[in-house]
Amino acid sequence: MKIDLRSDTLTRPTPEMLQAMFEAKVGDDVFEEDPTINLLEEKSASLFGMDAGLFCPSGTMTNQIAVNVHTRPGDEVILHKLSHLYYYEGGGMMRNSGVSVCLLEGERGMITALDVESHINPADDVHRPLTSMVAVENTMNKGGGAVYDFHELIKIGEVARQHGLTYHLDGARIFNALAVTPQNPADYGKLFDSISVCFSKGLGAPVGSVLLGSKEFIYKARRVRKVLGGGMRQAGYLAAAAIYALDNHLERLNEDHRKAKILGETLKGLPWVEKTLPIDTNILIFETIPNLPAPTVVKALARENLLCMDFDKQSIRMVTHLDFTDEMLDKAVELLKSVRFN
Ligand SMILES: *Cc1c(COP(=O)(O)O)cnc(C)c1O
């Protein structure tokens, strides 16, 4: 039995999801004639109480489009230095949109309203790049699936509004955050100018993300998607998987969270683990003891068919997901307790 906890992107469509894909009605989406994509866009937008949506091949593309529509070349975007938008998108913000970035620190990958406010350049100072956008990530991958305090997100929104900045949410894993907090999707829709949501992470679809925003924003986003080569044709087969996920895979995210906590509890008690980050959702990050480099642990576990990822020299990430069963959980716990490093 191979247990793969490297990422929640590794899931395969379930038989039921495949059936939904098989039965999808499709058309040419560049002509805006794919009924299943149109349905997914409407369904996602209305779930978050936003005007419109745009289905894209990846979350990187939805993020990149948001930056491109919200900014002009030379503008500055405020975000955490470990946010996906900056750290994991190949320099895309700078390359595709010619923006500069103001990278904030912050515990577990999260930024604060106070910090945002103190890093906004004065708009009347021609020497400085014009700050025009702020972006947050929820849940925060590099922070170990950390969930923002919603009140902080409101405060950041207030700062953004006062200073005329657009406010973007990289909500690749927003449903993981929603599963553990009292807010509903519409609370997020009210707060942000744009939201990016991934279907290919915890929701278990094979491909795709949706970008949400106002009608005018999505109208502009559609052109940028085309420019980036993201205009797909009969992609309703993919949208059908996303719709299936929205209808069937939201509640079960709690399962992933429960399993992550059990893994975390196991790790806490092990002599080769220095410490674990708090576990809010489906991502767990832990540090190995000083003389034990993370890659050594990753290799030893891989020999036992338990796959995870080294995040840096001393830290390792595990992500629970749809294809990680209870049987695998038991086996993983057993392996973590018995693994040897020589
Ligand atoms: C995965 C992810 C994305 C988008 O990734 P794609 O692989 O391009 O779909 C964006 N933001 C965060 C936080 C992610 O984890």
Coordinates of C-alpha atoms and ligand atoms in Angstrom, one line a residue:
M1 CA 0.0 0.0 0.0
K2 CA 1.4 3.3 -1.1
I3 CA 0.4 6.3 1.0
D4 CA 1.0 9.7 -0.7
L5 CA 0.8 12.7 1.5
R6 CA 2.9 15.0 -0.6
S7 CA -0.1 17.1 -1.7
D8 CA -3.9 17.3 -1.9
T9 CA -3.5 17.8 -5.6
L10 CA -2.7 14.0 -6.0
T11 CA -6.2 12.7 -5.8
R12 CA -7.8 10.9 -8.7
P13 CA -11.5 11.5 -9.7
T14 CA -13.9 9.0 -7.9
P15 CA -16.0 6.8 -10.1
E16 CA -19.0 9.0 -9.4
M17 CA -17.1 12.1 -10.4
L18 CA -15.9 10.4 -13.6
Q19 CA -19.5 9.5 -14.3
A20 CA -20.5 13.1 -13.9
M21 CA -17.7 14.1 -16.3
F22 CA -18.8 11.5 -18.8
E23 CA -22.3 12.8 -18.8
A24 CA -21.4 16.5 -19.1
K25 CA -23.0 18.6 -21.8
V26 CA -20.3 20.6 -23.5
G27 CA -19.8 23.4 -26.0
D28 CA -17.0 25.8 -27.0
D29 CA -16.2 27.9 -23.9
V30 CA -14.3 30.6 -25.8
F31 CA -17.7 31.2 -27.5
E32 CA -19.1 31.1 -24.0
E33 CA -21.2 28.2 -25.2
D34 CA -20.2 25.4 -22.8
P35 CA -23.3 25.0 -20.6
T36 CA -21.5 23.1 -17.9
I37 CA -18.8 25.8 -17.5
N38 CA -21.5 28.5 -17.5
L39 CA -23.3 26.6 -14.8
L40 CA -20.1 26.2 -12.7
E41 CA -19.3 29.9 -13.1
E42 CA -22.8 30.9 -12.0
K43 CA -23.0 28.4 -9.2
S44 CA -19.6 29.4 -7.7
A45 CA -20.4 33.1 -8.1
S46 CA -23.8 32.8 -6.4
L47 CA -22.3 30.6 -3.6
F48 CA -20.0 33.5 -2.7
G49 CA -22.5 36.1 -3.5
M50 CA -20.4 37.6 -6.2
D51 CA -21.5 38.8 -9.7
A52 CA -19.6 36.5 -12.0
G53 CA -17.0 33.7 -12.3
L54 CA -14.4 32.6 -14.8
F55 CA -13.2 29.0 -15.1
C56 CA -9.5 28.6 -15.6
P57 CA -7.0 25.7 -16.0
S58 CA -5.2 26.5 -12.7
G59 CA -5.1 28.5 -9.6
T60 CA -1.9 30.1 -10.7
M61 CA -3.8 31.4 -13.7
T62 CA -6.7 32.8 -11.7
N63 CA -4.2 34.5 -9.3
Q64 CA -2.1 35.9 -12.2
I65 CA -5.2 37.2 -14.0
A66 CA -6.4 38.9 -10.8
V67 CA -3.1 40.8 -10.5
N68 CA -3.2 41.7 -14.1
V69 CA -6.7 43.2 -14.0
H70 CA -6.2 44.9 -10.6
T71 CA -2.9 46.7 -11.4
R72 CA -0.9 48.6 -13.9
P73 CA 2.8 48.0 -14.6
G74 CA 4.9 49.6 -12.0
D75 CA 2.3 49.4 -9.2
E76 CA 3.1 47.6 -6.0
V77 CA 1.2 44.7 -4.5
I78 CA 1.4 44.0 -0.7
L79 CA 1.4 40.4 0.3
H80 CA 3.1 37.9 2.6
K81 CA 6.6 36.8 1.4
L82 CA 5.6 33.1 1.5
S83 CA 2.3 33.5 -0.3
H84 CA 1.7 31.3 -3.3
L85 CA 1.1 34.3 -5.5
Y86 CA 4.7 35.4 -5.0
Y87 CA 6.6 32.4 -3.9
Y88 CA 5.3 29.6 -6.1
E89 CA 4.2 31.2 -9.3
G90 CA 7.5 31.4 -11.1
G91 CA 7.9 35.2 -10.8
G92 CA 4.6 35.5 -12.7
M93 CA 3.4 38.7 -11.0
M94 CA 6.5 40.6 -12.1
R95 CA 6.7 38.9 -15.5
N96 CA 3.0 39.0 -16.6
S97 CA 2.0 42.3 -15.0
G98 CA 5.2 44.2 -14.4
V99 CA 4.3 44.9 -10.8
S100 CA 6.7 45.4 -7.8
V101 CA 5.9 43.7 -4.5
C102 CA 6.0 44.7 -0.9
L103 CA 6.7 41.4 1.0
L104 CA 5.5 41.3 4.5
E105 CA 6.5 38.9 7.3
G106 CA 3.9 37.5 9.6
E107 CA 3.2 34.5 11.7
R108 CA 2.3 31.3 9.8
G109 CA 2.2 33.2 6.5
M110 CA -0.5 35.7 7.6
I111 CA -0.4 39.4 7.4
T112 CA -2.1 42.1 9.6
A113 CA -4.1 45.2 8.9
L114 CA -1.6 47.2 10.9
D115 CA 1.3 45.9 8.9
V116 CA -0.5 46.5 5.6
E117 CA -1.3 50.1 6.5
S118 CA 2.2 50.9 7.4
H119 CA 3.5 49.6 4.1
I120 CA 1.2 51.5 1.8
N121 CA 3.3 54.1 -0.1
P122 CA 1.9 57.6 -0.1
A123 CA 0.0 58.0 -3.4
D124 CA 1.2 61.6 -3.8
D125 CA 4.9 60.7 -3.6
V126 CA 6.0 60.2 -7.2
H127 CA 9.3 58.6 -6.1
R128 CA 7.6 55.5 -4.8
P129 CA 5.8 52.7 -6.6
L130 CA 2.0 53.2 -6.4
T131 CA 0.5 50.7 -4.0
S132 CA -2.7 49.4 -5.6
M133 CA -3.4 45.9 -4.4
V134 CA -3.2 43.7 -1.3
A135 CA -3.6 39.9 -1.4
V136 CA -4.1 37.3 1.3
E137 CA -4.1 33.5 1.2
N138 CA -6.6 31.5 3.2
T139 CA -5.9 28.8 4.2
M140 CA -2.2 29.6 4.1
N141 CA -0.1 26.7 2.7
K142 CA 3.3 27.8 4.0
G143 CA 1.8 28.5 7.4
G144 CA 0.7 24.9 7.6
G145 CA -2.9 25.3 6.4
A146 CA -3.4 28.2 8.7
V147 CA -6.8 29.9 8.9
Y148 CA -7.1 33.7 9.2
D149 CA -9.1 35.3 12.0
F150 CA -11.9 36.7 9.9
H151 CA -11.9 39.9 11.9
E152 CA -8.4 40.6 10.7
L153 CA -9.5 40.0 7.1
I154 CA -12.2 42.6 7.7
K155 CA -9.7 45.0 9.1
I156 CA -7.3 44.5 6.1
G157 CA -10.3 45.2 3.9
E158 CA -11.0 48.4 5.7
V159 CA -7.4 49.6 5.2
A160 CA -7.6 48.6 1.5
R161 CA -10.8 50.5 1.0
Q162 CA -9.5 53.6 2.8
H163 CA -6.5 53.7 0.5
G164 CA -8.2 52.7 -2.7
L165 CA -6.4 49.3 -3.0
T166 CA -8.1 46.2 -4.5
Y167 CA -8.3 43.2 -2.2
H168 CA -7.7 39.7 -3.6
L169 CA -8.2 36.4 -1.8
D170 CA -6.1 33.4 -2.9
G171 CA -8.7 31.0 -1.7
A172 CA -7.2 27.9 -3.3
R173 CA -8.2 26.1 0.0
I174 CA -11.0 28.5 1.1
F175 CA -13.3 25.5 1.7
N176 CA -10.9 24.1 4.2
A177 CA -11.1 27.4 6.0
L178 CA -14.9 27.5 5.8
A179 CA -15.1 24.0 7.2
V180 CA -13.6 25.1 10.5
T181 CA -15.0 28.7 10.9
P182 CA -18.5 30.1 11.4
Q183 CA -18.4 32.2 8.2
N184 CA -20.1 31.3 5.0
P185 CA -18.8 31.8 1.4
A186 CA -20.9 35.0 1.0
D187 CA -19.1 36.6 4.0
Y188 CA -15.9 36.3 1.9
G189 CA -17.7 37.5 -1.3
K190 CA -18.7 40.7 0.4
L191 CA -15.2 41.4 1.6
F192 CA -13.0 40.8 -1.5
D193 CA -12.8 42.4 -4.9
S194 CA -11.7 39.0 -6.3
I195 CA -11.5 35.4 -5.1
S196 CA -9.6 32.5 -6.6
V197 CA -10.9 29.0 -5.7
C198 CA -9.2 25.7 -6.6
F199 CA -11.2 22.6 -7.4
S200 CA -8.1 20.4 -7.8
K201 CA -6.9 20.5 -4.2
G202 CA -9.0 19.2 -1.3
L203 CA -12.2 19.1 -3.4
G204 CA -10.7 16.3 -5.5
A205 CA -11.4 17.5 -9.1
P206 CA -8.6 16.7 -11.6
V207 CA -8.2 20.3 -13.1
G208 CA -9.4 23.8 -12.6
S209 CA -10.0 26.9 -10.6
V210 CA -12.5 29.7 -10.7
L211 CA -12.0 33.4 -10.4
L212 CA -14.8 35.4 -8.9
G213 CA -15.6 39.1 -8.9
S214 CA -17.7 41.9 -10.3
K215 CA -19.1 41.7 -13.9
E216 CA -16.7 44.3 -15.1
F217 CA -13.8 42.5 -13.4
I218 CA -14.6 39.2 -15.0
Y219 CA -15.2 40.8 -18.4
K220 CA -11.6 42.1 -18.2
A221 CA -10.4 38.8 -16.8
R222 CA -11.8 36.9 -19.8
R223 CA -9.5 38.8 -22.1
V224 CA -6.4 38.2 -19.9
R225 CA -7.3 34.5 -19.7
K226 CA -7.2 34.4 -23.5
V227 CA -3.9 36.3 -23.6
L228 CA -2.4 33.7 -21.2
G229 CA -3.6 30.8 -23.4
G230 CA -6.2 29.8 -20.9
G231 CA -9.3 29.9 -23.2
M232 CA -10.3 26.2 -23.4
R233 CA -12.9 24.7 -25.7
Q234 CA -15.1 21.7 -24.5
A235 CA -13.8 22.0 -21.0
G236 CA -17.2 21.3 -19.6
Y237 CA -15.9 17.8 -18.9
L238 CA -13.6 19.4 -16.3
A239 CA -16.3 21.8 -15.0
A240 CA -18.5 18.8 -14.4
A241 CA -16.0 17.4 -12.0
A242 CA -15.8 20.7 -10.2
I243 CA -19.6 20.9 -9.9
Y244 CA -19.6 17.3 -8.6
A245 CA -17.0 18.3 -6.0
L246 CA -19.0 21.4 -4.9
D247 CA -22.1 19.2 -4.5
N248 CA -20.4 16.2 -2.8
H249 CA -17.0 16.9 -1.4
L250 CA -17.4 19.9 0.9
E251 CA -18.6 18.2 4.1
R252 CA -16.0 15.5 3.9
L253 CA -13.2 18.0 4.3
N254 CA -13.7 17.6 8.0
E255 CA -12.5 14.0 7.5
D256 CA -9.2 15.3 6.1
H257 CA -8.9 17.7 9.0
R258 CA -9.5 14.9 11.6
K259 CA -6.9 12.7 10.0
A260 CA -4.4 15.5 9.9
K261 CA -4.9 16.0 13.7
I262 CA -4.3 12.3 14.4
L263 CA -1.1 12.4 12.3
G264 CA -0.1 15.5 14.2
E265 CA -0.7 13.9 17.6
T266 CA 1.4 10.9 16.6
L267 CA 4.3 13.1 15.4
K268 CA 4.3 15.1 18.6
G269 CA 5.1 12.1 20.7
L270 CA 8.1 10.9 18.5
P271 CA 11.7 11.3 19.6
W272 CA 12.9 12.5 16.1
V273 CA 10.3 15.3 15.9
E274 CA 11.4 18.7 17.3
K275 CA 8.0 20.3 17.0
T276 CA 4.8 20.5 15.0
L277 CA 3.0 23.7 13.8
P278 CA -0.6 24.0 14.9
I279 CA -2.9 22.0 12.7
D280 CA -6.0 24.0 11.6
T281 CA -6.9 22.1 8.5
N282 CA -5.5 19.4 6.2
I283 CA -1.8 20.5 6.1
L284 CA 0.7 19.6 8.8
I285 CA 4.2 20.9 9.0
F286 CA 6.7 19.6 11.5
E287 CA 10.4 20.1 12.3
T288 CA 12.9 17.3 12.7
I289 CA 15.4 17.3 15.5
P290 CA 18.7 19.3 14.9
N291 CA 20.9 16.4 13.6
L292 CA 18.3 14.9 11.4
P293 CA 17.9 16.7 8.1
A294 CA 14.4 16.6 6.6
P295 CA 15.4 14.9 3.4
T296 CA 16.8 11.9 5.4
V297 CA 13.4 11.5 7.0
V298 CA 11.6 11.9 3.7
K299 CA 13.8 9.2 2.1
A300 CA 13.4 6.8 5.0
L301 CA 9.6 7.1 4.9
A302 CA 9.6 6.8 1.1
R303 CA 11.3 3.4 1.5
E304 CA 8.3 2.4 3.6
N305 CA 5.9 3.7 0.9
L306 CA 4.9 6.8 2.9
L307 CA 5.5 9.8 0.7
C308 CA 5.8 13.4 2.1
M309 CA 7.7 16.5 1.2
D310 CA 10.6 18.3 2.7
F311 CA 9.6 22.0 3.0
D312 CA 13.1 23.2 4.0
K313 CA 16.2 21.8 5.6
Q314 CA 14.5 20.8 8.9
S315 CA 10.8 20.8 8.1
I316 CA 8.4 18.5 6.4
R317 CA 4.9 18.9 5.0
M318 CA 2.1 16.3 4.9
V319 CA -1.3 16.9 3.4
T320 CA -4.4 14.8 3.9
H321 CA -6.9 14.4 1.2
L322 CA -9.7 12.4 -0.4
D323 CA -7.6 9.4 -1.4
F324 CA -6.1 9.1 2.1
T325 CA -8.3 6.4 3.7
D326 CA -8.8 5.4 7.3
E327 CA -6.8 2.2 6.6
M328 CA -3.9 4.3 5.3
L329 CA -4.1 6.5 8.4
D330 CA -3.7 3.5 10.6
K331 CA -0.8 2.3 8.5
A332 CA 0.8 5.8 8.4
V333 CA 0.6 6.1 12.2
E334 CA 2.3 2.7 12.5
L335 CA 5.1 3.6 10.1
L336 CA 5.8 7.0 11.7
K337 CA 6.2 5.1 15.1
S338 CA 8.5 2.4 13.7
V339 CA 10.6 4.2 11.1
R340 CA 14.4 4.0 11.5
F341 CA 16.9 6.4 9.8
N342 CA 20.0 4.3 9.0
Ligands
LIG1 C1 -2.2 25.2 -5.3 C2 -2.4 26.6 -5.0 C3 -2.6 27.5 -6.0 C4 -2.8 27.2 -7.5 O1 -2.1 26.2 -7.9 P1 -2.3 25.5 -9.3 O2 -1.5 24.3 -9.2 O3 -1.8 26.5 -10.3 O4 -3.7 25.2 -9.5 C5 -2.7 28.9 -5.6 N1 -2.6 29.2 -4.3 C6 -2.4 28.3 -3.3 C7 -2.4 28.8 -1.9 C8 -2.3 27.0 -3.7 O5 -2.0 26.1 -2.7

